[in-house]
Amino acid sequence: MAVSQKYLLRVHVTTDVAVKVSLTKRPESVEELITILREKLNPRLDFEFTLQYEDPDFDGQLTCLLDIQELPEKGTLKVVRSESDVSSCASSDTDILPHVPLAQRLKCWPDTFPVPTFSYEVEHLLEEGNRAFEMSGKHLRLTRAQKHNILETMASVMHTFKAYPSDRDVGLAAEALVTTHPCLKEPGSTNGSYGWKTSLKFKMGNYRTKLARSGCVEVSVNAGRRSVNNPEREHPRSNIKRARRAEVNYLPNFPRGEDQVSLEDMRVQIKNEVEKTEPNKVMIEKLMQTAFALRRHEIVQDSPMVKNFLEKWPALRFDSQVSICAEFHRVTNINLRNQFYAELDRHTPRLMALYRQKAARTGKISEALRTILNHYDLQTPDVNVKRTAVLHALPVYLREGDPEFFKTCNADTLDESTLFDTPVALLTVVTDGASQTSPVHFTSSSMAVVVEGDLVLRDIPGFSDAFALLFGLIYALHLDYPRKLVHTFTFVQKIFMGLDDGKPLKPCLHALKNDLLLKE
């Protein structure tokens, strides 16, 4: 009787994460192998990729796997992301979004933490320990070196998602560890992972210290604080520069082979190209992608005035609907327009129903909602009208209001000097016949975005486009949310855009989220 051939593969999903995969037989083709790996390792491999293997004919050097007959029974494969892949951004016809290089992070903190592969010794020990725990419930005792290997490997993978993970994030990682390897559960802990959570917190601190000494800008920017030898310096816990709104690439290092001087030359080249009569958009996009780290360093470390920064980087204003979306994608790795409109349209029916329920009651909030809905009912319903109504009524429903945020002006009498004291606003430009006192304008000649008293974006076709671009600009320029509309923008961030920063929702936002998810 023939013994079935078994294939044992060590698949490197990323530089720091390798996964063991077992196959009962050789696939029929390389394409079938890719399909099998995508199914087994979903959602880690939700992009287009090719495979490389360690070729014994060339002393283990990596070689592209083109013939399935070259697949070894026991060997190592490396996943190589295709340069043409844009599956993570799903861009529309008008969006030119960059491919994010591997030097930058690709995803936010995952819902299910991917436990990495540890050293050969530790993996063998854990395999035996899991088997013993399943049979007799016996917990595994680790030596100091073995525990160090587990913590160090976990910390390196955690850093690929966040440099400063929250308490919740570390807890999820610890729970994933003891779920994958139940022999590591602690009998004295309520969930079996409390001690691992504490150890991972300390290990992440040590890991950041090592990275800061090696020159990793994301963490070295917070080094050199107050100490025994330097008591006059800033307190170690004050003004920590770290991602606070689920930014994936908050402060990346310069690309390999580039420094501040070479990237500054690129900035000048971009500026000169934008000023041409027929600028090369493809070249501008490539240079903007390469110089992304330089912009983040200026924004995070120097906090420049918005007007001055946009004068240095005019490409952010050039073809703004593409450039702002591309910059937002670089920071969060999320397609701004697709995600914003998909979630806005999905929640529109339920939000409109909630607005009408509230408007049927008495009070100032109900009266303001009734006014908006009465104007909406007079319009010819289409998708843009619905989006405008939902976004205008959202801050009212959340009991927020800023008379300086929604501004209206006549196209012929626009005076930019009147905007000097405006921190942030959406400006609706109307024609002569339109009333400037109307609470909401469903038809306008154009929209504009005002930041720090300057018209930073002009000639935006619709209100919902302007709102989305303002949200993207806030992330691109590392701006604070409008002080009187914090709940509104937090709702857009967490519910519409799915950018969860790990902080609990405020009661009013939590109640609205529950209302949206209720099934009638």
Short mmCIF file of C-alpha atoms in Angstrom, two decimals:
data_model
loop_
_atom_site.label_atom_id
_atom_site.label_comp_id
_atom_site.label_asym_id
_atom_site.label_seq_id
_atom_site.Cartn_x
_atom_site.Cartn_y
_atom_site.Cartn_z
CA MET A 1 0.00 0.00 0.00
CA ALA A 2 1.51 3.33 -1.08
CA VAL A 3 2.10 5.91 1.63
CA SER A 4 0.58 9.30 0.83
CA GLN A 5 3.16 12.03 0.32
CA LYS A 6 2.99 14.88 2.84
CA TYR A 7 4.34 18.39 2.29
CA LEU A 8 5.46 20.53 5.25
CA LEU A 9 6.09 24.16 4.35
CA ARG A 10 7.32 27.16 6.32
CA VAL A 11 5.68 30.17 4.64
CA HIS A 12 7.09 33.66 5.31
CA VAL A 13 4.00 35.89 5.07
CA THR A 14 6.03 39.01 5.96
CA THR A 15 9.62 39.66 6.96
CA ASP A 16 8.81 38.95 10.62
CA VAL A 17 5.96 36.43 10.40
CA ALA A 18 6.31 32.82 9.28
CA VAL A 19 3.52 30.22 9.37
CA LYS A 20 3.70 26.42 9.17
CA VAL A 21 1.46 24.88 6.50
CA SER A 22 0.86 21.15 5.94
CA LEU A 23 -0.39 19.71 2.64
CA THR A 24 -1.55 16.14 2.11
CA LYS A 25 -0.47 16.11 -1.55
CA ARG A 26 1.36 18.17 -4.13
CA PRO A 27 -0.96 20.76 -5.76
CA GLU A 28 -1.60 20.44 -9.47
CA SER A 29 -0.11 23.86 -10.26
CA VAL A 30 1.49 26.92 -8.68
CA GLU A 31 -1.83 28.75 -9.06
CA GLU A 32 -3.58 26.03 -7.06
CA LEU A 33 -0.90 26.29 -4.35
CA ILE A 34 -1.46 30.07 -4.16
CA THR A 35 -5.22 29.50 -3.83
CA ILE A 36 -4.67 26.94 -1.03
CA LEU A 37 -2.36 29.31 0.86
CA ARG A 38 -4.81 32.19 0.47
CA GLU A 39 -7.60 30.05 1.96
CA LYS A 40 -5.48 28.72 4.84
CA LEU A 41 -3.90 32.06 5.74
CA ASN A 42 -6.86 34.37 5.13
CA PRO A 43 -6.97 37.35 5.85
CA ARG A 44 -3.17 37.65 5.94
CA LEU A 45 -2.89 36.99 2.19
CA ASP A 46 -5.72 39.21 0.92
CA PHE A 47 -3.57 40.59 -1.90
CA GLU A 48 -1.94 39.43 -5.15
CA PHE A 49 1.40 37.68 -4.64
CA THR A 50 3.94 35.28 -6.08
CA LEU A 51 6.03 32.61 -4.34
CA GLN A 52 9.76 32.03 -3.98
CA TYR A 53 11.46 28.92 -2.62
CA GLU A 54 14.94 28.06 -1.33
CA ASP A 55 16.57 26.33 -4.29
CA PRO A 56 19.05 23.59 -3.18
CA ASP A 57 20.80 23.83 -6.56
CA PHE A 58 21.91 27.36 -5.64
CA ASP A 59 22.81 26.81 -1.95
CA GLY A 60 19.36 27.78 -0.69
CA GLN A 61 19.12 31.07 -2.58
CA LEU A 62 15.54 32.28 -3.21
CA THR A 63 14.15 31.43 -6.67
CA CYS A 64 10.72 32.14 -8.16
CA LEU A 65 8.44 29.09 -8.03
CA LEU A 66 7.25 28.68 -11.63
CA ASP A 67 7.00 24.88 -11.84
CA ILE A 68 5.05 23.01 -9.16
CA GLN A 69 7.42 20.05 -9.57
CA GLU A 70 10.14 22.17 -7.92
CA LEU A 71 8.12 22.36 -4.68
CA PRO A 72 10.12 20.56 -1.95
CA GLU A 73 8.44 18.11 0.43
CA LYS A 74 9.84 20.09 3.35
CA GLY A 75 11.02 23.60 2.71
CA THR A 76 10.62 27.34 3.05
CA LEU A 77 8.49 29.59 0.86
CA LYS A 78 8.45 33.37 0.76
CA VAL A 79 5.39 35.42 -0.17
CA VAL A 80 6.26 38.32 -2.50
CA ARG A 81 3.58 40.96 -2.90
CA SER A 82 2.94 41.91 -6.53
CA GLU A 83 3.86 45.50 -7.32
CA SER A 84 0.64 45.89 -9.32
CA ASP A 85 -1.57 44.85 -6.42
CA VAL A 86 -4.10 47.44 -5.32
CA SER A 87 -6.52 45.12 -3.55
CA SER A 88 -6.02 46.80 -0.22
CA CYS A 89 -7.15 50.17 -1.56
CA ALA A 90 -9.77 49.17 -4.17
CA SER A 91 -9.39 52.51 -5.89
CA SER A 92 -12.05 54.10 -8.01
CA ASP A 93 -11.54 55.30 -11.56
CA THR A 94 -10.56 58.76 -10.38
CA ASP A 95 -8.23 57.72 -7.56
CA ILE A 96 -4.55 57.12 -8.18
CA LEU A 97 -3.47 55.49 -4.94
CA PRO A 98 0.09 54.35 -4.28
CA HIS A 99 1.34 50.88 -3.59
CA VAL A 100 2.60 50.97 -0.01
CA PRO A 101 6.20 49.71 0.18
CA LEU A 102 7.02 47.02 2.72
CA ALA A 103 9.05 49.54 4.76
CA GLN A 104 5.71 51.04 5.80
CA ARG A 105 2.98 49.33 7.78
CA LEU A 106 0.20 47.76 5.78
CA LYS A 107 -2.56 47.25 8.36
CA CYS A 108 -3.98 48.46 11.64
CA TRP A 109 -4.07 46.25 14.71
CA PRO A 110 -5.89 43.04 13.69
CA ASP A 111 -8.98 41.71 15.45
CA THR A 112 -7.26 38.33 15.76
CA PHE A 113 -3.57 38.70 16.55
CA PRO A 114 -1.33 36.45 14.39
CA VAL A 115 0.86 34.49 16.80
CA PRO A 116 4.29 34.15 15.15
CA THR A 117 6.56 31.14 14.85
CA PHE A 118 9.19 31.03 17.60
CA SER A 119 12.62 29.41 17.59
CA TYR A 120 12.85 25.73 16.65
CA GLU A 121 13.49 24.72 20.27
CA VAL A 122 10.53 26.70 21.62
CA GLU A 123 8.18 25.51 18.86
CA HIS A 124 9.08 21.88 19.60
CA LEU A 125 8.58 22.48 23.34
CA LEU A 126 5.20 24.14 22.78
CA GLU A 127 4.02 21.33 20.52
CA GLU A 128 4.82 18.76 23.20
CA GLY A 129 3.37 21.00 25.90
CA ASN A 130 0.08 21.50 24.04
CA ARG A 131 -0.24 17.75 23.58
CA ALA A 132 0.36 17.12 27.31
CA PHE A 133 -2.08 19.89 28.28
CA GLU A 134 -4.79 18.40 26.07
CA MET A 135 -4.33 14.97 27.63
CA SER A 136 -3.77 15.80 31.30
CA GLY A 137 -4.20 19.57 31.74
CA LYS A 138 -0.53 19.97 32.70
CA HIS A 139 0.89 23.48 32.23
CA LEU A 140 4.29 24.06 30.64
CA ARG A 141 7.21 25.47 32.62
CA LEU A 142 9.58 27.65 30.61
CA THR A 143 13.17 28.60 31.27
CA ARG A 144 14.12 32.27 31.29
CA ALA A 145 15.69 31.99 27.82
CA GLN A 146 12.62 30.28 26.37
CA LYS A 147 10.25 32.91 27.77
CA HIS A 148 12.57 35.63 26.49
CA ASN A 149 12.36 34.16 22.97
CA ILE A 150 8.56 34.15 23.09
CA LEU A 151 8.30 37.72 24.38
CA GLU A 152 10.94 39.10 22.01
CA THR A 153 9.30 37.47 18.98
CA MET A 154 5.83 38.64 20.03
CA ALA A 155 7.11 42.20 20.57
CA SER A 156 8.67 42.34 17.10
CA VAL A 157 5.35 41.28 15.49
CA MET A 158 3.36 43.70 17.67
CA HIS A 159 5.62 46.50 16.47
CA THR A 160 4.72 45.72 12.85
CA PHE A 161 1.19 46.91 13.72
CA LYS A 162 1.84 49.60 16.35
CA ALA A 163 4.85 51.08 18.07
CA TYR A 164 2.74 52.05 21.07
CA PRO A 165 -0.02 49.42 21.45
CA SER A 166 -2.80 50.22 23.91
CA ASP A 167 -3.68 48.14 26.96
CA ARG A 168 -6.48 46.52 24.96
CA ASP A 169 -4.12 45.69 22.09
CA VAL A 170 -1.58 44.01 24.38
CA GLY A 171 -4.40 42.08 26.05
CA LEU A 172 -5.58 40.76 22.67
CA ALA A 173 -2.04 39.64 21.83
CA ALA A 174 -1.67 37.85 25.17
CA GLU A 175 -5.04 36.12 24.76
CA ALA A 176 -4.09 35.01 21.24
CA LEU A 177 -0.85 33.55 22.59
CA VAL A 178 -2.52 31.38 25.25
CA THR A 179 -5.33 30.43 22.85
CA THR A 180 -2.83 29.19 20.26
CA HIS A 181 -0.69 27.51 22.92
CA PRO A 182 -3.03 26.54 25.81
CA CYS A 183 -0.12 25.00 27.73
CA LEU A 184 1.02 28.59 28.46
CA LYS A 185 -2.17 29.48 30.34
CA GLU A 186 -1.68 30.66 33.91
CA PRO A 187 -3.80 28.76 36.43
CA GLY A 188 -3.84 31.73 38.81
CA SER A 189 -5.24 34.18 36.24
CA THR A 190 -8.92 34.71 35.46
CA ASN A 191 -8.38 34.55 31.70
CA GLY A 192 -5.07 32.70 31.77
CA SER A 193 -3.14 35.54 30.13
CA TYR A 194 -2.82 38.38 32.67
CA GLY A 195 0.84 37.64 33.45
CA TRP A 196 1.70 37.40 29.76
CA LYS A 197 -0.03 40.74 29.19
CA THR A 198 2.11 42.40 31.86
CA SER A 199 5.29 40.81 30.50
CA LEU A 200 4.47 41.91 26.96
CA LYS A 201 3.99 45.50 28.13
CA PHE A 202 7.47 45.59 29.68
CA LYS A 203 8.98 43.79 26.69
CA MET A 204 7.46 46.34 24.29
CA GLY A 205 9.07 49.12 26.33
CA ASN A 206 12.45 47.38 26.12
CA TYR A 207 11.94 46.74 22.42
CA ARG A 208 11.21 50.43 21.77
CA THR A 209 14.40 51.36 23.66
CA LYS A 210 16.42 49.10 21.36
CA LEU A 211 14.74 50.58 18.28
CA ALA A 212 15.37 54.14 19.51
CA ARG A 213 19.08 53.36 19.96
CA SER A 214 19.19 51.93 16.44
CA GLY A 215 17.76 55.18 15.03
CA CYS A 216 14.12 54.21 14.41
CA VAL A 217 12.51 57.66 14.16
CA GLU A 218 9.05 56.54 15.24
CA VAL A 219 10.31 55.88 18.78
CA SER A 220 13.56 57.89 18.92
CA VAL A 221 11.48 61.07 18.58
CA ASN A 222 10.35 60.44 22.17
CA ALA A 223 13.83 59.61 23.52
CA GLY A 224 16.10 61.91 25.50
CA ARG A 225 13.50 62.89 28.09
CA ARG A 226 14.01 63.82 31.76
CA SER A 227 16.35 61.57 33.74
CA VAL A 228 18.59 61.66 36.81
CA ASN A 229 21.41 63.12 34.72
CA ASN A 230 19.10 65.54 32.85
CA PRO A 231 16.47 66.74 35.35
CA GLU A 232 15.64 69.91 33.37
CA ARG A 233 14.34 68.09 30.29
CA GLU A 234 10.72 67.33 29.40
CA HIS A 235 8.82 64.78 31.50
CA PRO A 236 9.00 61.26 29.97
CA ARG A 237 5.20 60.95 29.80
CA SER A 238 4.36 64.41 28.47
CA ASN A 239 3.74 65.22 24.81
CA ILE A 240 4.45 61.71 23.55
CA LYS A 241 4.42 61.74 19.74
CA ARG A 242 2.54 58.60 18.74
CA ALA A 243 -0.44 57.53 16.67
CA ARG A 244 -3.64 58.52 18.48
CA ARG A 245 -6.28 58.11 15.74
CA ALA A 246 -5.34 54.66 14.37
CA GLU A 247 -2.73 56.01 11.93
CA VAL A 248 -0.85 53.07 10.43
CA ASN A 249 2.18 55.05 9.22
CA TYR A 250 2.49 57.83 11.77
CA LEU A 251 6.21 58.65 11.56
CA PRO A 252 8.01 56.33 9.10
CA ASN A 253 11.76 56.18 8.55
CA PHE A 254 13.27 57.61 5.38
CA PRO A 255 13.29 55.14 2.45
CA ARG A 256 16.39 53.01 2.12
CA GLY A 257 19.17 54.92 0.37
CA GLU A 258 17.53 58.32 0.97
CA ASP A 259 18.26 61.05 3.50
CA GLN A 260 16.87 64.47 4.30
CA VAL A 261 19.01 66.17 1.64
CA SER A 262 17.94 63.85 -1.19
CA LEU A 263 14.28 64.01 -0.17
CA GLU A 264 14.47 67.81 -0.01
CA ASP A 265 15.75 67.77 -3.59
CA MET A 266 12.67 65.70 -4.50
CA ARG A 267 10.44 68.27 -2.81
CA VAL A 268 11.94 71.05 -4.95
CA GLN A 269 11.52 68.87 -8.03
CA ILE A 270 7.84 68.30 -7.17
CA LYS A 271 7.26 72.03 -6.68
CA ASN A 272 8.88 72.89 -10.01
CA GLU A 273 6.85 70.20 -11.80
CA VAL A 274 3.53 71.43 -10.35
CA GLU A 275 4.25 74.96 -11.62
CA LYS A 276 4.57 73.75 -15.22
CA THR A 277 1.77 74.30 -17.74
CA GLU A 278 1.41 70.55 -18.30
CA PRO A 279 2.80 68.81 -15.21
CA ASN A 280 3.67 65.11 -15.26
CA LYS A 281 1.11 63.64 -12.84
CA VAL A 282 2.68 60.18 -12.76
CA MET A 283 6.09 61.56 -11.84
CA ILE A 284 4.58 63.83 -9.18
CA GLU A 285 2.77 60.85 -7.63
CA LYS A 286 5.93 58.74 -7.52
CA LEU A 287 7.98 61.54 -5.96
CA MET A 288 5.23 62.29 -3.42
CA GLN A 289 5.21 58.63 -2.42
CA THR A 290 8.98 58.53 -1.93
CA ALA A 291 9.05 61.83 0.00
CA PHE A 292 6.15 60.85 2.28
CA ALA A 293 8.45 60.28 5.27
CA LEU A 294 9.90 63.79 4.95
CA ARG A 295 6.43 65.34 5.07
CA ARG A 296 5.49 63.32 8.17
CA HIS A 297 8.71 64.40 9.91
CA GLU A 298 7.93 68.06 9.23
CA ILE A 299 4.29 67.74 10.29
CA VAL A 300 4.80 65.71 13.48
CA GLN A 301 8.03 67.24 14.74
CA ASP A 302 7.73 70.88 13.62
CA SER A 303 3.91 71.43 13.55
CA PRO A 304 4.10 74.08 10.78
CA MET A 305 1.34 76.47 9.79
CA VAL A 306 -0.95 74.86 7.23
CA LYS A 307 -0.54 77.67 4.70
CA ASN A 308 3.27 77.54 4.90
CA PHE A 309 3.32 73.76 4.63
CA LEU A 310 1.06 73.70 1.57
CA GLU A 311 3.25 76.32 -0.08
CA LYS A 312 6.22 73.96 0.37
CA TRP A 313 4.17 70.99 -0.88
CA PRO A 314 1.83 72.44 -3.56
CA ALA A 315 1.12 68.95 -4.93
CA LEU A 316 -1.33 68.43 -2.05
CA ARG A 317 -3.46 71.19 -3.58
CA PHE A 318 -2.82 70.12 -7.15
CA ASP A 319 -5.68 67.83 -8.22
CA SER A 320 -6.73 67.78 -4.56
CA GLN A 321 -9.37 65.05 -4.84
CA VAL A 322 -6.62 62.62 -5.85
CA SER A 323 -3.68 63.96 -3.82
CA ILE A 324 -5.51 64.19 -0.48
CA CYS A 325 -6.99 60.72 -0.92
CA ALA A 326 -3.53 59.36 -1.76
CA GLU A 327 -1.97 61.01 1.30
CA PHE A 328 -4.73 59.69 3.55
CA HIS A 329 -4.09 56.22 2.12
CA ARG A 330 -0.38 56.53 2.94
CA VAL A 331 -1.19 57.40 6.56
CA THR A 332 -3.98 54.87 7.19
CA ASN A 333 -3.79 52.42 4.24
CA ILE A 334 -7.54 52.96 3.72
CA ASN A 335 -9.18 54.28 0.57
CA LEU A 336 -10.82 57.51 1.73
CA ARG A 337 -13.53 57.92 -0.90
CA ASN A 338 -14.54 54.27 -1.22
CA GLN A 339 -14.73 53.63 2.51
CA PHE A 340 -16.41 56.93 3.38
CA TYR A 341 -19.15 56.72 0.74
CA ALA A 342 -19.75 52.99 1.16
CA GLU A 343 -20.38 53.31 4.91
CA LEU A 344 -22.24 56.61 4.60
CA ASP A 345 -24.65 55.14 2.03
CA ARG A 346 -25.02 51.93 4.07
CA HIS A 347 -26.06 53.80 7.21
CA THR A 348 -28.11 56.55 5.49
CA PRO A 349 -31.56 54.83 5.70
CA ARG A 350 -31.19 54.09 9.42
CA LEU A 351 -29.75 57.53 10.21
CA MET A 352 -32.61 59.26 8.38
CA ALA A 353 -35.10 57.16 10.35
CA LEU A 354 -33.41 58.15 13.63
CA TYR A 355 -33.40 61.83 12.60
CA ARG A 356 -37.15 61.72 11.87
CA GLN A 357 -37.89 60.01 15.19
CA LYS A 358 -35.97 62.73 17.00
CA ALA A 359 -37.56 65.50 14.91
CA ALA A 360 -41.06 64.32 15.93
CA ARG A 361 -40.35 65.30 19.55
CA THR A 362 -40.11 68.71 21.20
CA GLY A 363 -37.03 70.74 22.01
CA LYS A 364 -34.32 72.75 20.26
CA ILE A 365 -32.54 69.72 18.82
CA SER A 366 -35.80 68.35 17.41
CA GLU A 367 -36.70 71.73 15.94
CA ALA A 368 -33.29 72.03 14.23
CA LEU A 369 -33.65 68.53 12.78
CA ARG A 370 -37.18 69.33 11.54
CA THR A 371 -35.86 72.37 9.69
CA ILE A 372 -33.18 70.32 7.90
CA LEU A 373 -35.61 67.52 7.05
CA ASN A 374 -38.26 69.95 5.78
CA HIS A 375 -35.71 71.41 3.33
CA TYR A 376 -34.67 67.87 2.36
CA ASP A 377 -38.28 66.84 1.61
CA LEU A 378 -38.56 69.68 -0.92
CA GLN A 379 -35.63 68.36 -2.96
CA THR A 380 -35.57 65.78 -5.73
CA PRO A 381 -34.09 62.79 -3.90
CA ASP A 382 -30.75 61.52 -5.19
CA VAL A 383 -27.65 60.10 -3.56
CA ASN A 384 -25.88 63.49 -3.18
CA VAL A 385 -28.94 65.12 -1.61
CA LYS A 386 -29.25 62.25 0.89
CA ARG A 387 -25.55 62.43 1.79
CA THR A 388 -25.75 66.19 2.34
CA ALA A 389 -28.80 65.84 4.60
CA VAL A 390 -27.24 63.06 6.69
CA LEU A 391 -23.93 64.89 7.20
CA HIS A 392 -25.62 68.23 8.02
CA ALA A 393 -27.95 66.62 10.56
CA LEU A 394 -25.31 64.41 12.24
CA PRO A 395 -23.79 67.10 14.52
CA VAL A 396 -27.28 68.35 15.39
CA TYR A 397 -28.37 64.85 16.39
CA LEU A 398 -25.21 64.52 18.54
CA ARG A 399 -26.05 67.85 20.24
CA GLU A 400 -23.06 69.64 18.75
CA GLY A 401 -23.02 72.93 16.95
CA ASP A 402 -20.45 75.34 15.58
CA PRO A 403 -21.83 78.33 13.65
CA GLU A 404 -18.34 78.97 12.27
CA PHE A 405 -18.00 75.50 10.72
CA PHE A 406 -20.80 75.60 8.11
CA LYS A 407 -20.28 78.86 6.25
CA THR A 408 -22.05 80.25 3.18
CA CYS A 409 -21.03 83.01 0.78
CA ASN A 410 -22.04 84.38 -2.61
CA ALA A 411 -19.85 83.43 -5.57
CA ASP A 412 -19.52 87.11 -6.66
CA THR A 413 -18.86 88.60 -3.22
CA LEU A 414 -16.39 86.09 -1.76
CA ASP A 415 -13.92 87.97 0.45
CA GLU A 416 -11.15 85.80 1.86
CA SER A 417 -10.24 88.43 4.44
CA THR A 418 -13.48 87.62 6.33
CA LEU A 419 -12.16 84.09 6.91
CA PHE A 420 -9.03 85.25 8.75
CA ASP A 421 -10.19 84.09 12.21
CA THR A 422 -11.79 80.83 11.03
CA PRO A 423 -9.89 77.77 12.37
CA VAL A 424 -11.68 75.22 10.17
CA ALA A 425 -14.84 75.40 8.06
CA LEU A 426 -16.73 74.02 5.08
CA LEU A 427 -17.61 76.95 2.82
CA THR A 428 -20.65 76.65 0.55
CA VAL A 429 -20.43 78.97 -2.46
CA VAL A 430 -23.94 79.79 -3.74
CA THR A 431 -25.28 81.75 -6.71
CA ASP A 432 -27.06 85.13 -6.58
CA GLY A 433 -30.55 83.70 -6.31
CA ALA A 434 -29.85 81.39 -3.35
CA SER A 435 -30.55 82.39 0.23
CA GLN A 436 -27.40 82.52 2.37
CA THR A 437 -29.47 82.14 5.55
CA SER A 438 -30.73 78.65 4.68
CA PRO A 439 -29.56 76.02 7.21
CA VAL A 440 -28.52 73.64 4.43
CA HIS A 441 -27.83 74.06 0.71
CA PHE A 442 -28.46 70.97 -1.37
CA THR A 443 -27.36 72.68 -4.58
CA SER A 444 -24.33 74.95 -4.70
CA SER A 445 -21.98 76.22 -7.37
CA SER A 446 -19.02 74.76 -5.46
CA MET A 447 -17.58 73.99 -2.03
CA ALA A 448 -14.32 74.99 -0.36
CA VAL A 449 -12.36 73.94 2.72
CA VAL A 450 -11.01 76.57 5.12
CA VAL A 451 -8.17 75.77 7.54
CA GLU A 452 -6.45 78.37 9.73
CA GLY A 453 -8.14 81.20 7.84
CA ASP A 454 -6.91 80.04 4.43
CA LEU A 455 -8.89 78.55 1.54
CA VAL A 456 -6.81 75.40 1.23
CA LEU A 457 -9.11 73.49 -1.17
CA ARG A 458 -11.40 75.08 -3.75
CA ASP A 459 -13.88 74.12 -6.48
CA ILE A 460 -15.11 70.94 -4.79
CA PRO A 461 -18.28 69.76 -6.56
CA GLY A 462 -20.43 68.67 -3.60
CA PHE A 463 -20.88 68.91 0.17
CA SER A 464 -20.13 65.25 0.87
CA ASP A 465 -16.95 65.49 -1.23
CA ALA A 466 -15.84 68.50 0.78
CA PHE A 467 -16.56 66.74 4.08
CA ALA A 468 -14.55 63.67 3.02
CA LEU A 469 -11.63 65.78 1.81
CA LEU A 470 -11.59 67.76 5.06
CA PHE A 471 -11.46 64.51 7.03
CA GLY A 472 -8.60 63.32 4.84
CA LEU A 473 -6.80 66.64 5.23
CA ILE A 474 -7.02 66.38 9.02
CA TYR A 475 -5.15 63.07 8.86
CA ALA A 476 -2.73 64.23 6.15
CA LEU A 477 -1.71 67.36 8.09
CA HIS A 478 -2.06 65.88 11.60
CA LEU A 479 -4.70 68.43 12.65
CA ASP A 480 -7.02 68.33 15.65
CA TYR A 481 -10.73 67.80 15.13
CA PRO A 482 -12.86 70.99 15.29
CA ARG A 483 -13.23 71.67 19.01
CA LYS A 484 -17.03 71.90 18.96
CA LEU A 485 -17.52 68.93 16.61
CA VAL A 486 -15.28 66.31 18.23
CA HIS A 487 -18.10 63.76 18.58
CA THR A 488 -19.12 64.17 14.92
CA PHE A 489 -15.63 63.57 13.56
CA THR A 490 -14.97 60.75 16.03
CA PHE A 491 -18.16 59.08 14.77
CA VAL A 492 -16.94 59.41 11.18
CA GLN A 493 -13.52 58.06 12.18
CA LYS A 494 -14.70 54.98 14.05
CA ILE A 495 -18.05 54.10 12.44
CA PHE A 496 -17.68 55.26 8.83
CA MET A 497 -13.92 54.82 8.33
CA GLY A 498 -13.39 51.90 10.75
CA LEU A 499 -10.32 53.58 12.30
CA ASP A 500 -10.55 52.21 15.84
CA ASP A 501 -7.95 53.78 18.14
CA GLY A 502 -8.71 51.42 21.03
CA LYS A 503 -10.41 54.09 23.14
CA PRO A 504 -14.00 53.51 24.30
CA LEU A 505 -16.76 55.46 22.62
CA LYS A 506 -18.43 58.31 24.47
CA PRO A 507 -21.95 57.44 25.72
CA CYS A 508 -23.74 59.45 22.99
CA LEU A 509 -21.67 57.79 20.24
CA HIS A 510 -22.08 54.35 21.77
CA ALA A 511 -25.85 54.84 21.91
CA LEU A 512 -25.96 55.96 18.26
CA LYS A 513 -23.83 52.99 17.20
CA ASN A 514 -26.22 50.62 18.99
CA ASP A 515 -29.21 52.30 17.32
CA LEU A 516 -27.59 51.84 13.90
CA LEU A 517 -27.03 48.15 14.51
CA LEU A 518 -30.53 47.43 15.83
CA LYS A 519 -32.70 45.39 13.51
CA GLU A 520 -36.26 46.63 13.23
#
